[in-house]
């Protein structure tokens, strides 16, 4: 068999260079690794990566060699420069991810050998993982899993170049499935700390839409066009009526020009409830999407403070830290009659204050109304009836207003969105000397019939007013309800005139789409609640339910290590069983070859026993006789016509005593 | 009792090696092919000893030998024979062509037109010839050694893949080594040597050897190996066309004959690996990496890719 051995030494050993299908797999794996980043990374970065990827794919498709080295070096320098210019540094999360993304595409352009393939697959897996540094939603997870699947298939292809596409996909899919138990053990038992391990930097939520700490005409109308979810709420028992769902957010008492802002005075906040708690009328849990500010939303008025929160002097629930991760908290609410009756004079003064100049017509109008009304309540009623009786229009597209915005709105344009009405109302009240302020937040929400969660979107953003009466304290007045009661009762879509640009999700003509969206939303919510929201508290709850009391990190680590070791043992046994020979002759023979392998004389997978025996005999003259005897017995036993048991016993004996 | 088949075959090998110098391996392959009842295709340059090999084998096995030089104007009748009217007897009489020999050397088979080629290939497959509505059996044993000249393909009709499959083996002879060539130059004329050769076996003994080869034991573990090889040629992307079932049968038959030549009563994976370079490459259509690689390279790559179970 010498002729064969000579040949194989030079030609038949699978070469280290990658074949065309293998390269195709690597291109696919890199492309898949970019997929979860779409929408997360800047467009220039993704297009640059796509161009580099496309270059390699084109050369691959046309069976041409890779780009020259000098070009790649130049491109690498350019990539580094681009990242430096875009991020002003190369350290940190965002520039780091950008560098990995760019260099993965560059590496693909110089991938030739199997070693390169391993580097590339690892890079693709890392890039996939890096998605979770910015987003952790369900869709992202699915995309990342898909990408990992393709990357592993590419690894399979790079290792065994001879398999077909289906086989590689099946194989890597099986690997992923096998990883699931390990993943579950790690996920459930890994000791949770309150923040994600890699600590998202504060800038992560900078661009999010949501309420802000000031309001100008048009700002809420702008927000109303967004479908984005602000938070989800789930009531423990009965859900209050739709028109009572006023989710209190920032309270604006300071007016500067046309801009309403949070008052510095009310930033002072209470660590305990400033009033006696009452029996709750609504118990609910809120899952707040991160918005980067520190306000939490609740119905009027919270009867308990969720962990890590305070109550501002204007009764807004505040988190101690900005909400940069999805946050879940339980609240109980009940009305507190007469709240604010003993409001300090400073606050009352502030909520009566107006800028010295501006809006003369409104001031005059307020004085006229005040002269006719004998109580603040009567004044409120006459202002609201004025809104009702005059031709005011509720619209998402109010005309632009000048410096005297309130005047123009009240007497000229008469077209506005909730913030116009709230602002005009509060202005008139203050002009007549009644303390009043604007409350922003969300009104209503849509009940998802699939899981019973109330989904509150940015399009539910609302602004209303609060008036202070000497006898009953702060009282909510919603001027929008006076003009357009259906906004409060049935939601924005019903209240707007036909033909106005509505947020997509609110349109009635997409019923099927909405039903689908409900399902998706319920699924995403369940994922958020149980996967992303699986924090230290939930972990403790779950452990308690499974019978582990006070699950501290030591106990968890103990179980983690124990179960991990068990899993490892199961996998190992399974893998060994897969490869363990069943044939008794082969078992005895393997015993011999194992011993020889330890001496550097392993049997090649393709090598027959006789050829192997000759090779061993040539390399180790001292073993020649024993080896020939063993090989003869094995060959006759395994391949011969009538194997007998005495020969098997003899082979076993020889194998046992064989000492290379 | 006559000598055992494998002893006889050993002596044939030894005697043939004295005539065809320095080529023990191709001689062994050719003999194994013959014992496995297969036909042989030798692809090589002129003058490397193809005829000598064929003639010597025929002589040593006590078989009739005929040689046909294939040309482009050759007709099937030139090969199969023809019926001629004889005036003396007033009857038609069949004059058998060279195909009615026990060992037929078909020289430069790719020079003939497909028509003449297929006449031979049909005879090889059926082991009988049908002419003028009459079926005539060919002699037993019947063994065709065809040669192809790979270097000068102009004006030739290369055998299509489907017909290559009819040959159990395709081998190359190659130039002799220096020592062998020196002995060749110094020694007697080969034709005289062959004329002096005494037969080592007779056709009955050859028949017995062929039957003995068919009885060689193949264990389930060996079938597993052969199946793994076949499946690899069909599944791997390096091959556009894999091994046919006929190819698999040929591989087994050749491996059995090889084991008989080695004096064993069972087939080892090594036997399969040894005959593989002759049996497998001409039945495959390599693609990708392996396109255009030589037959031994191809086989080595295939063998290295399939573990022995």
Short mmCIF file of N, CA and C in Angstrom, two decimals, chain A residues 91-186:
data_model
loop_
_atom_site.label_atom_id
_atom_site.label_comp_id
_atom_site.label_asym_id
_atom_site.label_seq_id
_atom_site.Cartn_x
_atom_site.Cartn_y
_atom_site.Cartn_z
N UNK A 91 -12.64 53.88 21.41
CA UNK A 91 -13.01 53.03 22.54
C UNK A 91 -14.46 53.33 22.90
N UNK A 92 -15.07 52.38 23.57
CA UNK A 92 -16.46 52.56 23.94
C UNK A 92 -17.35 51.65 23.14
N UNK A 93 -18.61 51.66 23.52
CA UNK A 93 -19.53 50.67 22.95
C UNK A 93 -19.80 50.92 21.46
N UNK A 94 -20.31 52.12 21.15
CA UNK A 94 -20.71 52.37 19.77
C UNK A 94 -19.53 52.28 18.80
N UNK A 95 -18.40 52.99 19.06
CA UNK A 95 -17.28 52.85 18.13
C UNK A 95 -16.74 51.43 18.09
N UNK A 96 -16.80 50.73 19.22
CA UNK A 96 -16.33 49.35 19.26
C UNK A 96 -17.13 48.48 18.32
N UNK A 97 -18.44 48.59 18.42
CA UNK A 97 -19.30 47.78 17.55
C UNK A 97 -19.06 48.15 16.09
N UNK A 98 -18.92 49.46 15.83
CA UNK A 98 -18.69 49.91 14.45
C UNK A 98 -17.40 49.30 13.91
N UNK A 99 -16.35 49.28 14.76
CA UNK A 99 -15.08 48.71 14.31
C UNK A 99 -15.22 47.22 14.01
N UNK A 100 -15.90 46.49 14.91
CA UNK A 100 -16.09 45.06 14.68
C UNK A 100 -16.83 44.83 13.37
N UNK A 101 -17.87 45.65 13.16
CA UNK A 101 -18.67 45.49 11.94
C UNK A 101 -17.83 45.71 10.70
N UNK A 102 -17.04 46.79 10.71
CA UNK A 102 -16.23 47.11 9.53
C UNK A 102 -15.15 46.05 9.30
N UNK A 103 -14.49 45.65 10.39
CA UNK A 103 -13.38 44.74 10.20
C UNK A 103 -13.84 43.33 9.86
N UNK A 104 -15.07 43.00 10.24
CA UNK A 104 -15.60 41.70 9.81
C UNK A 104 -15.70 41.67 8.28
N UNK A 105 -16.24 42.76 7.73
CA UNK A 105 -16.38 42.82 6.27
C UNK A 105 -15.01 42.83 5.60
N UNK A 106 -14.04 43.51 6.23
CA UNK A 106 -12.69 43.54 5.65
C UNK A 106 -12.03 42.16 5.73
N UNK A 107 -12.24 41.51 6.87
CA UNK A 107 -11.66 40.17 7.04
C UNK A 107 -12.21 39.21 5.99
N UNK A 108 -13.48 39.38 5.70
CA UNK A 108 -14.10 38.51 4.69
C UNK A 108 -13.37 38.65 3.36
N UNK A 109 -12.85 39.86 3.11
CA UNK A 109 -12.17 40.10 1.85
C UNK A 109 -10.77 39.52 1.80
N UNK A 110 -10.29 39.02 2.93
CA UNK A 110 -8.98 38.38 2.86
C UNK A 110 -9.04 36.98 3.48
N UNK A 111 -10.21 36.37 3.38
CA UNK A 111 -10.38 35.03 3.95
C UNK A 111 -10.04 33.98 2.90
N UNK A 112 -9.03 33.17 3.20
CA UNK A 112 -8.63 32.13 2.25
C UNK A 112 -8.57 30.76 2.90
N UNK A 113 -8.07 30.72 4.14
CA UNK A 113 -7.77 29.41 4.73
C UNK A 113 -8.80 29.06 5.78
N UNK A 114 -8.68 27.86 6.28
CA UNK A 114 -9.62 27.42 7.28
C UNK A 114 -9.47 28.23 8.57
N UNK A 115 -8.23 28.63 8.84
CA UNK A 115 -8.01 29.44 10.03
C UNK A 115 -8.78 30.75 9.93
N UNK A 116 -8.70 31.39 8.75
CA UNK A 116 -9.46 32.62 8.51
C UNK A 116 -10.94 32.37 8.76
N UNK A 117 -11.40 31.20 8.29
CA UNK A 117 -12.83 30.89 8.44
C UNK A 117 -13.21 30.88 9.91
N UNK A 118 -12.35 30.30 10.73
CA UNK A 118 -12.67 30.25 12.17
C UNK A 118 -12.74 31.66 12.75
N UNK A 119 -11.76 32.48 12.37
CA UNK A 119 -11.74 33.86 12.87
C UNK A 119 -13.02 34.57 12.44
N UNK A 120 -13.38 34.37 11.18
CA UNK A 120 -14.54 35.07 10.62
C UNK A 120 -15.82 34.65 11.33
N UNK A 121 -15.97 33.36 11.56
CA UNK A 121 -17.19 32.88 12.21
C UNK A 121 -17.27 33.43 13.62
N UNK A 122 -16.13 33.46 14.30
CA UNK A 122 -16.15 34.03 15.65
C UNK A 122 -16.51 35.51 15.61
N UNK A 123 -15.95 36.21 14.62
CA UNK A 123 -16.28 37.62 14.47
C UNK A 123 -17.77 37.81 14.22
N UNK A 124 -18.33 36.97 13.34
CA UNK A 124 -19.76 37.08 13.02
C UNK A 124 -20.60 36.82 14.27
N UNK A 125 -20.20 35.83 15.06
CA UNK A 125 -20.96 35.53 16.28
C UNK A 125 -20.85 36.69 17.27
N UNK A 126 -19.65 37.28 17.34
CA UNK A 126 -19.48 38.39 18.28
C UNK A 126 -20.32 39.59 17.84
N UNK A 127 -20.30 39.85 16.53
CA UNK A 127 -21.08 40.98 16.02
C UNK A 127 -22.56 40.76 16.29
N UNK A 128 -23.00 39.54 16.12
CA UNK A 128 -24.40 39.21 16.40
C UNK A 128 -24.72 39.51 17.86
N UNK A 129 -23.82 39.06 18.73
CA UNK A 129 -24.03 39.27 20.16
C UNK A 129 -24.05 40.76 20.49
N UNK A 130 -23.22 41.53 19.77
CA UNK A 130 -23.10 42.96 20.07
C UNK A 130 -24.43 43.69 19.89
N UNK A 131 -25.35 43.10 19.11
CA UNK A 131 -26.67 43.72 18.95
C UNK A 131 -27.31 43.97 20.30
N UNK A 132 -27.10 43.02 21.23
CA UNK A 132 -27.78 43.10 22.51
C UNK A 132 -27.24 44.22 23.39
N UNK A 133 -26.16 44.85 22.96
CA UNK A 133 -25.67 46.00 23.71
C UNK A 133 -26.61 47.18 23.55
N UNK A 134 -27.36 47.20 22.44
CA UNK A 134 -28.27 48.33 22.26
C UNK A 134 -29.73 47.92 22.41
N UNK A 135 -30.13 46.82 21.83
CA UNK A 135 -31.54 46.42 21.92
C UNK A 135 -31.64 44.96 22.35
N UNK A 136 -32.75 44.67 23.00
CA UNK A 136 -32.90 43.30 23.49
C UNK A 136 -34.29 42.75 23.21
N UNK A 137 -34.96 43.33 22.21
CA UNK A 137 -36.34 42.89 21.95
C UNK A 137 -36.42 41.50 21.38
N UNK A 138 -37.65 41.06 21.19
CA UNK A 138 -37.86 39.69 20.74
C UNK A 138 -37.43 39.52 19.28
N UNK A 139 -37.80 40.52 18.45
CA UNK A 139 -37.44 40.42 17.04
C UNK A 139 -35.92 40.35 16.90
N UNK A 140 -35.22 41.17 17.68
CA UNK A 140 -33.76 41.15 17.64
C UNK A 140 -33.24 39.77 18.01
N UNK A 141 -33.83 39.20 19.05
CA UNK A 141 -33.37 37.89 19.50
C UNK A 141 -33.57 36.85 18.42
N UNK A 142 -34.72 36.93 17.76
CA UNK A 142 -34.98 35.97 16.68
C UNK A 142 -33.95 36.13 15.57
N UNK A 143 -33.71 37.38 15.18
CA UNK A 143 -32.73 37.64 14.12
C UNK A 143 -31.35 37.14 14.53
N UNK A 144 -31.01 37.39 15.80
CA UNK A 144 -29.69 36.97 16.28
C UNK A 144 -29.58 35.45 16.28
N UNK A 145 -30.66 34.79 16.65
CA UNK A 145 -30.64 33.32 16.65
C UNK A 145 -30.45 32.81 15.22
N UNK A 146 -31.15 33.46 14.29
CA UNK A 146 -31.01 33.08 12.88
C UNK A 146 -29.57 33.25 12.42
N UNK A 147 -29.00 34.39 12.81
CA UNK A 147 -27.62 34.67 12.42
C UNK A 147 -26.67 33.64 13.03
N UNK A 148 -26.90 33.29 14.29
CA UNK A 148 -26.03 32.30 14.94
C UNK A 148 -26.16 30.95 14.22
N UNK A 149 -27.37 30.66 13.79
CA UNK A 149 -27.61 29.40 13.07
C UNK A 149 -26.77 29.36 11.80
N UNK A 150 -26.83 30.45 11.04
CA UNK A 150 -26.09 30.48 9.77
C UNK A 150 -24.59 30.47 10.03
N UNK A 151 -24.15 31.20 11.07
CA UNK A 151 -22.72 31.22 11.38
C UNK A 151 -22.23 29.82 11.72
N UNK A 152 -23.01 29.11 12.53
CA UNK A 152 -22.59 27.76 12.91
C UNK A 152 -22.60 26.84 11.70
N UNK A 153 -23.58 27.04 10.81
CA UNK A 153 -23.61 26.23 9.60
C UNK A 153 -22.35 26.49 8.77
N UNK A 154 -21.93 27.77 8.73
CA UNK A 154 -20.70 28.11 8.01
C UNK A 154 -19.50 27.42 8.65
N UNK A 155 -19.53 27.35 9.97
CA UNK A 155 -18.44 26.67 10.67
C UNK A 155 -18.44 25.18 10.32
N UNK A 156 -19.63 24.60 10.28
CA UNK A 156 -19.74 23.18 9.88
C UNK A 156 -19.18 23.01 8.47
N UNK A 157 -19.57 23.94 7.58
CA UNK A 157 -19.11 23.83 6.20
C UNK A 157 -17.60 23.96 6.12
N UNK A 158 -17.04 24.87 6.93
CA UNK A 158 -15.60 25.09 6.89
C UNK A 158 -14.85 23.88 7.45
N UNK A 159 -15.49 23.16 8.36
CA UNK A 159 -14.83 22.01 8.95
C UNK A 159 -14.94 20.79 8.06
N UNK A 160 -16.14 20.56 7.52
CA UNK A 160 -16.34 19.41 6.62
C UNK A 160 -16.83 19.97 5.30
N UNK A 161 -15.92 20.24 4.42
CA UNK A 161 -16.28 20.93 3.19
C UNK A 161 -17.16 20.13 2.24
N UNK A 162 -17.37 18.86 2.54
CA UNK A 162 -18.01 18.03 1.52
C UNK A 162 -19.50 17.92 1.70
N UNK A 163 -20.06 18.56 2.71
CA UNK A 163 -21.48 18.36 2.96
C UNK A 163 -22.32 19.37 2.20
N UNK A 164 -23.59 19.03 1.99
CA UNK A 164 -24.49 19.91 1.27
C UNK A 164 -25.07 20.98 2.18
N UNK A 165 -25.79 21.92 1.56
CA UNK A 165 -26.36 23.05 2.30
C UNK A 165 -27.30 22.56 3.40
N UNK A 166 -28.19 21.66 3.01
CA UNK A 166 -29.18 21.15 3.94
C UNK A 166 -28.51 20.49 5.14
N UNK A 167 -27.50 19.71 4.84
CA UNK A 167 -26.82 18.96 5.90
C UNK A 167 -26.17 19.92 6.90
N UNK A 168 -25.53 20.97 6.36
CA UNK A 168 -24.88 21.93 7.25
C UNK A 168 -25.90 22.64 8.12
N UNK A 169 -27.03 23.02 7.50
CA UNK A 169 -28.06 23.72 8.27
C UNK A 169 -28.63 22.81 9.35
N UNK A 170 -28.88 21.55 8.98
CA UNK A 170 -29.42 20.61 9.97
C UNK A 170 -28.45 20.42 11.12
N UNK A 171 -27.19 20.26 10.74
CA UNK A 171 -26.17 20.00 11.76
C UNK A 171 -26.07 21.18 12.73
N UNK A 172 -26.00 22.41 12.18
CA UNK A 172 -25.84 23.55 13.09
C UNK A 172 -27.13 23.77 13.86
N UNK A 173 -28.28 23.48 13.23
CA UNK A 173 -29.54 23.60 13.96
C UNK A 173 -29.55 22.65 15.15
N UNK A 174 -29.02 21.47 14.93
CA UNK A 174 -28.99 20.50 16.02
C UNK A 174 -28.06 20.99 17.14
N UNK A 175 -26.96 21.59 16.74
CA UNK A 175 -26.05 22.15 17.75
C UNK A 175 -26.76 23.20 18.59
N UNK A 176 -27.51 24.08 17.89
CA UNK A 176 -28.22 25.14 18.62
C UNK A 176 -29.25 24.53 19.55
N UNK A 177 -29.98 23.53 19.06
CA UNK A 177 -30.99 22.89 19.91
C UNK A 177 -30.34 22.27 21.13
N UNK A 178 -29.17 21.67 20.90
CA UNK A 178 -28.48 21.05 22.03
C UNK A 178 -28.05 22.09 23.05
N UNK A 179 -27.85 23.31 22.58
CA UNK A 179 -27.40 24.36 23.50
C UNK A 179 -28.54 24.91 24.34
N UNK A 180 -29.79 24.60 23.94
CA UNK A 180 -30.92 25.22 24.64
C UNK A 180 -30.98 24.86 26.12
N UNK A 181 -30.84 23.57 26.50
CA UNK A 181 -30.87 23.28 27.94
C UNK A 181 -29.81 24.06 28.71
N UNK A 182 -28.63 24.12 28.15
CA UNK A 182 -27.56 24.88 28.83
C UNK A 182 -27.95 26.35 28.95
N UNK A 183 -28.55 26.86 27.86
CA UNK A 183 -28.96 28.26 27.87
C UNK A 183 -30.01 28.49 28.96
N UNK A 184 -30.98 27.58 29.05
CA UNK A 184 -32.04 27.74 30.05
C UNK A 184 -31.47 27.73 31.46
N UNK A 185 -30.56 26.78 31.70
CA UNK A 185 -29.97 26.69 33.04
C UNK A 185 -29.25 27.99 33.37
N UNK A 186 -28.47 28.48 32.42
CA UNK A 186 -27.73 29.72 32.66
C UNK A 186 -28.68 30.88 32.86
#
